[in-house]
Coordinates of C-alpha atoms and ligand atoms in Angstrom, one line a residue:
M1 CA 151.9 -152.7 -23.2
A2 CA 151.0 -156.1 -24.9
R3 CA 150.4 -159.1 -22.6
P4 CA 153.3 -161.5 -22.4
A5 CA 153.2 -164.4 -24.9
T6 CA 151.8 -167.6 -23.6
H7 CA 152.9 -171.1 -24.6
H8 CA 149.8 -171.3 -26.7
D9 CA 150.7 -168.1 -28.6
C10 CA 154.2 -169.6 -29.2
A11 CA 152.7 -172.9 -30.5
R12 CA 150.5 -171.0 -32.8
A13 CA 153.3 -168.8 -34.2
L14 CA 155.5 -171.9 -34.7
W15 CA 152.6 -173.6 -36.5
L16 CA 152.1 -170.6 -38.8
L17 CA 155.8 -170.6 -39.7
G18 CA 155.8 -174.4 -40.2
L19 CA 158.4 -174.9 -37.4
E20 CA 158.8 -177.5 -34.7
P21 CA 160.5 -176.6 -31.4
P22 CA 163.3 -176.2 -30.5
V23 CA 164.1 -173.5 -33.0
T24 CA 167.3 -171.5 -33.5
A25 CA 167.4 -167.9 -34.7
A26 CA 168.8 -169.1 -38.1
Q27 CA 166.0 -171.7 -38.6
L28 CA 163.5 -169.0 -37.7
Q29 CA 164.9 -166.6 -40.3
T30 CA 164.9 -169.3 -43.0
A31 CA 161.3 -170.4 -42.3
Y32 CA 160.1 -166.8 -42.1
R33 CA 161.7 -165.9 -45.5
A34 CA 160.2 -168.9 -47.2
R35 CA 156.7 -168.2 -45.9
I36 CA 156.9 -164.4 -46.5
A37 CA 158.1 -165.0 -50.1
Q38 CA 154.8 -166.7 -50.8
A39 CA 152.8 -164.0 -49.1
H40 CA 154.5 -160.8 -50.0
P41 CA 152.1 -158.1 -51.2
D42 CA 154.3 -157.3 -54.3
L43 CA 153.4 -160.7 -55.7
H44 CA 149.7 -160.0 -55.5
L45 CA 149.2 -156.9 -57.5
E46 CA 146.5 -158.2 -59.7
S47 CA 143.7 -157.4 -57.4
E48 CA 143.0 -155.2 -54.4
A49 CA 141.4 -158.1 -52.4
R50 CA 144.4 -160.3 -53.0
T51 CA 146.8 -157.5 -52.0
E52 CA 144.8 -157.0 -48.8
A53 CA 144.8 -160.7 -48.1
A54 CA 148.6 -160.8 -48.6
N55 CA 149.0 -157.9 -46.3
V56 CA 147.0 -159.6 -43.6
L57 CA 149.2 -162.8 -44.0
S58 CA 152.4 -160.7 -43.9
R59 CA 151.3 -159.0 -40.7
A60 CA 150.5 -162.4 -39.1
L61 CA 153.9 -163.8 -40.2
N62 CA 155.7 -160.7 -38.9
A63 CA 154.0 -161.1 -35.6
A64 CA 154.8 -164.8 -35.5
R65 CA 158.5 -164.2 -36.3
D66 CA 158.8 -161.4 -33.6
L67 CA 157.1 -163.6 -31.0
V68 CA 159.4 -166.6 -31.7
A69 CA 162.5 -164.3 -31.8
D70 CA 161.6 -163.0 -28.4
W71 CA 161.0 -166.5 -27.2
I72 CA 164.4 -167.6 -28.3
A73 CA 166.0 -164.5 -26.6
S74 CA 164.1 -165.2 -23.4
E75 CA 165.4 -168.8 -23.2
R76 CA 162.0 -170.0 -22.0
D77 CA 160.9 -173.6 -22.3
W78 CA 159.3 -174.4 -25.7
P79 CA 155.6 -175.4 -25.8
A80 CA 155.1 -179.1 -26.1
L81 CA 153.6 -179.9 -29.5
A82 CA 151.9 -183.2 -29.5
G83 CA 152.4 -184.3 -33.1
R84 CA 153.6 -183.1 -36.4
A85 CA 154.6 -180.0 -38.3
P86 CA 152.0 -178.7 -40.6
A87 CA 153.7 -179.9 -43.8
A88 CA 153.1 -183.5 -42.5
A89 CA 149.5 -182.9 -41.5
T90 CA 147.2 -185.5 -43.0
G91 CA 144.0 -184.2 -41.5
A92 CA 143.4 -187.1 -39.0
A93 CA 143.6 -184.6 -36.2
A94 CA 145.2 -181.2 -35.4
P95 CA 148.6 -181.5 -33.7
V96 CA 147.5 -179.3 -30.8
A97 CA 144.0 -178.3 -29.7
A98 CA 144.3 -175.0 -31.6
P99 CA 141.8 -172.3 -30.7
V100 CA 138.6 -172.2 -32.7
C101 CA 138.0 -168.9 -34.6
R102 CA 134.7 -167.6 -33.4
R103 CA 134.1 -165.8 -36.7
T104 CA 134.7 -168.8 -39.0
G105 CA 134.4 -171.9 -36.8
L106 CA 137.8 -173.0 -38.2
R107 CA 141.0 -173.8 -36.5
A108 CA 144.6 -174.7 -37.5
G109 CA 144.8 -178.1 -39.0
D110 CA 141.3 -178.2 -40.5
L111 CA 141.0 -179.4 -44.0
V112 CA 139.2 -177.2 -46.4
R113 CA 138.4 -176.6 -50.1
V114 CA 138.5 -173.2 -51.7
W115 CA 135.8 -171.8 -54.1
P116 CA 134.6 -173.3 -56.5
Y117 CA 135.1 -176.2 -54.0
D118 CA 136.2 -178.8 -56.6
G119 CA 140.0 -178.7 -56.1
G120 CA 142.3 -180.5 -53.7
L121 CA 142.3 -180.4 -49.9
E122 CA 144.2 -177.5 -48.3
V123 CA 145.2 -177.2 -44.6
V124 CA 144.3 -174.2 -42.5
A125 CA 147.2 -172.6 -40.8
G126 CA 145.2 -170.0 -38.9
T127 CA 142.6 -167.3 -39.2
E128 CA 142.8 -163.5 -39.0
P129 CA 139.8 -161.3 -38.2
D130 CA 139.9 -158.1 -40.2
R131 CA 137.2 -155.5 -39.5
D132 CA 133.9 -157.0 -40.7
R133 CA 135.3 -160.1 -42.4
A134 CA 137.8 -162.9 -41.7
W135 CA 140.7 -164.3 -43.6
V136 CA 141.6 -167.9 -43.6
I137 CA 145.3 -168.5 -43.9
L138 CA 146.1 -171.7 -45.8
Q139 CA 149.4 -173.4 -45.6
D140 CA 150.2 -173.5 -49.3
R141 CA 148.3 -170.6 -50.7
G142 CA 148.2 -167.7 -48.3
A143 CA 145.1 -165.8 -47.1
V144 CA 141.7 -166.4 -48.6
R145 CA 138.4 -164.7 -47.6
S146 CA 136.5 -166.9 -45.3
E147 CA 133.4 -166.9 -47.5
R148 CA 135.4 -168.7 -50.2
V149 CA 136.5 -171.5 -47.9
M150 CA 134.5 -174.6 -47.0
L151 CA 135.3 -177.4 -44.5
A152 CA 136.2 -180.6 -46.4
A153 CA 136.4 -184.3 -45.6
Y154 CA 134.6 -184.1 -42.3
Q155 CA 131.3 -184.9 -40.6
C156 CA 129.5 -183.1 -37.9
P157 CA 128.6 -185.5 -35.0
A158 CA 125.8 -183.2 -33.9
C159 CA 123.8 -182.7 -37.1
G160 CA 125.4 -185.2 -39.5
R161 CA 126.3 -182.7 -42.1
C162 CA 129.3 -183.8 -44.1
A163 CA 131.5 -182.9 -47.0
G164 CA 133.7 -184.6 -49.5
P165 CA 136.0 -185.6 -51.0
A166 CA 135.6 -189.2 -49.8
V167 CA 138.6 -190.0 -47.7
E168 CA 139.4 -193.0 -45.5
H169 CA 139.1 -191.2 -42.2
P170 CA 136.9 -188.1 -42.4
V171 CA 137.4 -185.7 -39.5
L172 CA 134.6 -185.8 -36.9
R173 CA 134.0 -182.2 -35.9
P174 CA 131.1 -179.8 -35.3
C175 CA 130.2 -177.9 -38.4
P176 CA 130.5 -174.1 -38.2
E177 CA 126.7 -173.8 -38.2
C178 CA 126.4 -176.0 -35.1
L179 CA 129.1 -173.9 -33.3
T180 CA 127.0 -170.8 -34.1
D181 CA 123.8 -172.5 -33.0
L182 CA 125.4 -173.6 -29.7
R183 CA 126.3 -170.0 -28.9
A184 CA 122.8 -168.9 -29.9
L185 CA 121.2 -171.5 -27.6
E186 CA 123.3 -170.4 -24.7
R187 CA 122.3 -166.8 -25.1
R188 CA 118.8 -166.9 -26.6
P189 CA 116.6 -169.8 -25.5
A190 CA 113.9 -168.5 -27.8
E191 CA 115.9 -169.8 -30.7
T192 CA 115.5 -173.5 -29.6
R193 CA 112.8 -174.5 -32.1
R194 CA 114.6 -172.8 -35.0
V195 CA 117.8 -174.6 -34.1
R196 CA 116.1 -178.0 -34.1
S197 CA 114.6 -177.4 -37.5
A198 CA 118.0 -176.2 -38.8
I199 CA 119.6 -179.4 -37.5
E200 CA 117.1 -181.6 -39.2
A201 CA 117.7 -179.7 -42.5
R202 CA 121.4 -180.2 -42.1
A203 CA 121.0 -183.9 -41.3
E204 CA 118.9 -184.1 -44.5
A205 CA 121.7 -182.4 -46.5
G206 CA 124.3 -184.6 -44.8
L207 CA 122.4 -187.7 -45.8
A208 CA 122.2 -186.6 -49.4
E209 CA 125.9 -185.7 -49.5
A210 CA 126.9 -189.0 -47.8
R211 CA 125.0 -191.0 -50.5
A212 CA 126.6 -188.9 -53.3
L213 CA 130.0 -189.8 -51.7
R214 CA 129.0 -193.5 -51.4
D215 CA 130.3 -193.6 -47.9
E216 CA 128.2 -195.9 -45.7
R217 CA 129.6 -194.7 -42.4
L218 CA 128.8 -191.1 -43.2
E219 CA 125.4 -192.2 -44.4
Q220 CA 124.6 -194.1 -41.2
R221 CA 125.7 -191.3 -39.0
A222 CA 123.7 -188.7 -41.0
E223 CA 120.6 -191.0 -40.8
A224 CA 121.0 -191.4 -37.1
R225 CA 121.2 -187.6 -36.6
R226 CA 118.1 -187.1 -38.7
R227 CA 116.2 -189.6 -36.7
W228 CA 117.4 -187.9 -33.5
A229 CA 116.4 -184.5 -34.7
R230 CA 113.0 -185.8 -35.8
S231 CA 112.4 -187.5 -32.4
L232 CA 112.7 -184.0 -30.8
R233 CA 109.9 -182.5 -32.9
R234 CA 107.4 -182.8 -30.1
A235 CA 109.7 -182.4 -27.1
G236 CA 108.8 -179.6 -24.6
P237 CA 110.9 -176.5 -24.8
D238 CA 113.1 -177.3 -21.8
D239 CA 113.8 -180.9 -22.8
L240 CA 114.5 -179.8 -26.3
R241 CA 117.0 -177.2 -25.2
A242 CA 118.7 -179.6 -22.9
A243 CA 119.0 -182.2 -25.6
L244 CA 120.4 -179.8 -28.1
V245 CA 122.9 -178.2 -25.8
S246 CA 124.1 -181.6 -24.6
A247 CA 124.5 -182.9 -28.2
F248 CA 126.5 -179.8 -29.2
T249 CA 128.7 -179.7 -26.1
N250 CA 129.5 -183.4 -26.4
A251 CA 130.6 -182.9 -30.0
F252 CA 132.5 -179.8 -29.1
D253 CA 134.3 -181.2 -26.1
R254 CA 135.4 -184.3 -27.9
W255 CA 136.7 -182.2 -30.7
T256 CA 138.6 -179.7 -28.7
A257 CA 140.1 -182.2 -26.2
P258 CA 143.9 -182.2 -26.5
V259 CA 145.1 -185.1 -28.7
Ligands
ZN301 ZN1 126.6 -179.6 -37.4

């Protein structure tokens, strides 16, 4: 038997359907029909990959609808959502501290661009693991393979890596590589030196990107992270590991704290 749905599951389902609680059965049905119409496999016959993506999204929407329908029937209290419905999201922050996908390092509310990465910003509604790959579900487009999605309009406070387009308030959040490196450091201390070099390389890339975007704040932060990474070149292994873990966890904690 499946575990009972938590408030968090319900919040995620509402997010995926673009709903704000409280929700009536009629509102649920309307939202579900609108979302499924964009996602239905029949609309995506041109390629197998797209059909598969649409199927994944359809399954996620079906599961979300069933969960919310059960929630309405059970008359439980609705989860408190601090903030906005996805349609109003501007990228300043996610409305709830949504769970971070371990496969992609993404979470609902993140701003991304889709390959070839020169189009407009899109908002992540969620992610779906599927065998050996992951799908990123975008609010206005449906499911896209995670390799074709890149974080946008953000800077990583741990390594200084950043991405355009230039916006007034880029999101400060750990980059997916830092999230992976944090887990590697926790499990495999032998990777410490490799992680430091990788951070310095990302800081370098962040600095170049910040200059290309002509954003001084991004540039200053990337420069500070590069200085920090370089200052650790000659640190002993234990000091180095402690410095890296603390930089990652600070960045991660600030990011995942409830808004
Ligand atoms: Zn980073």
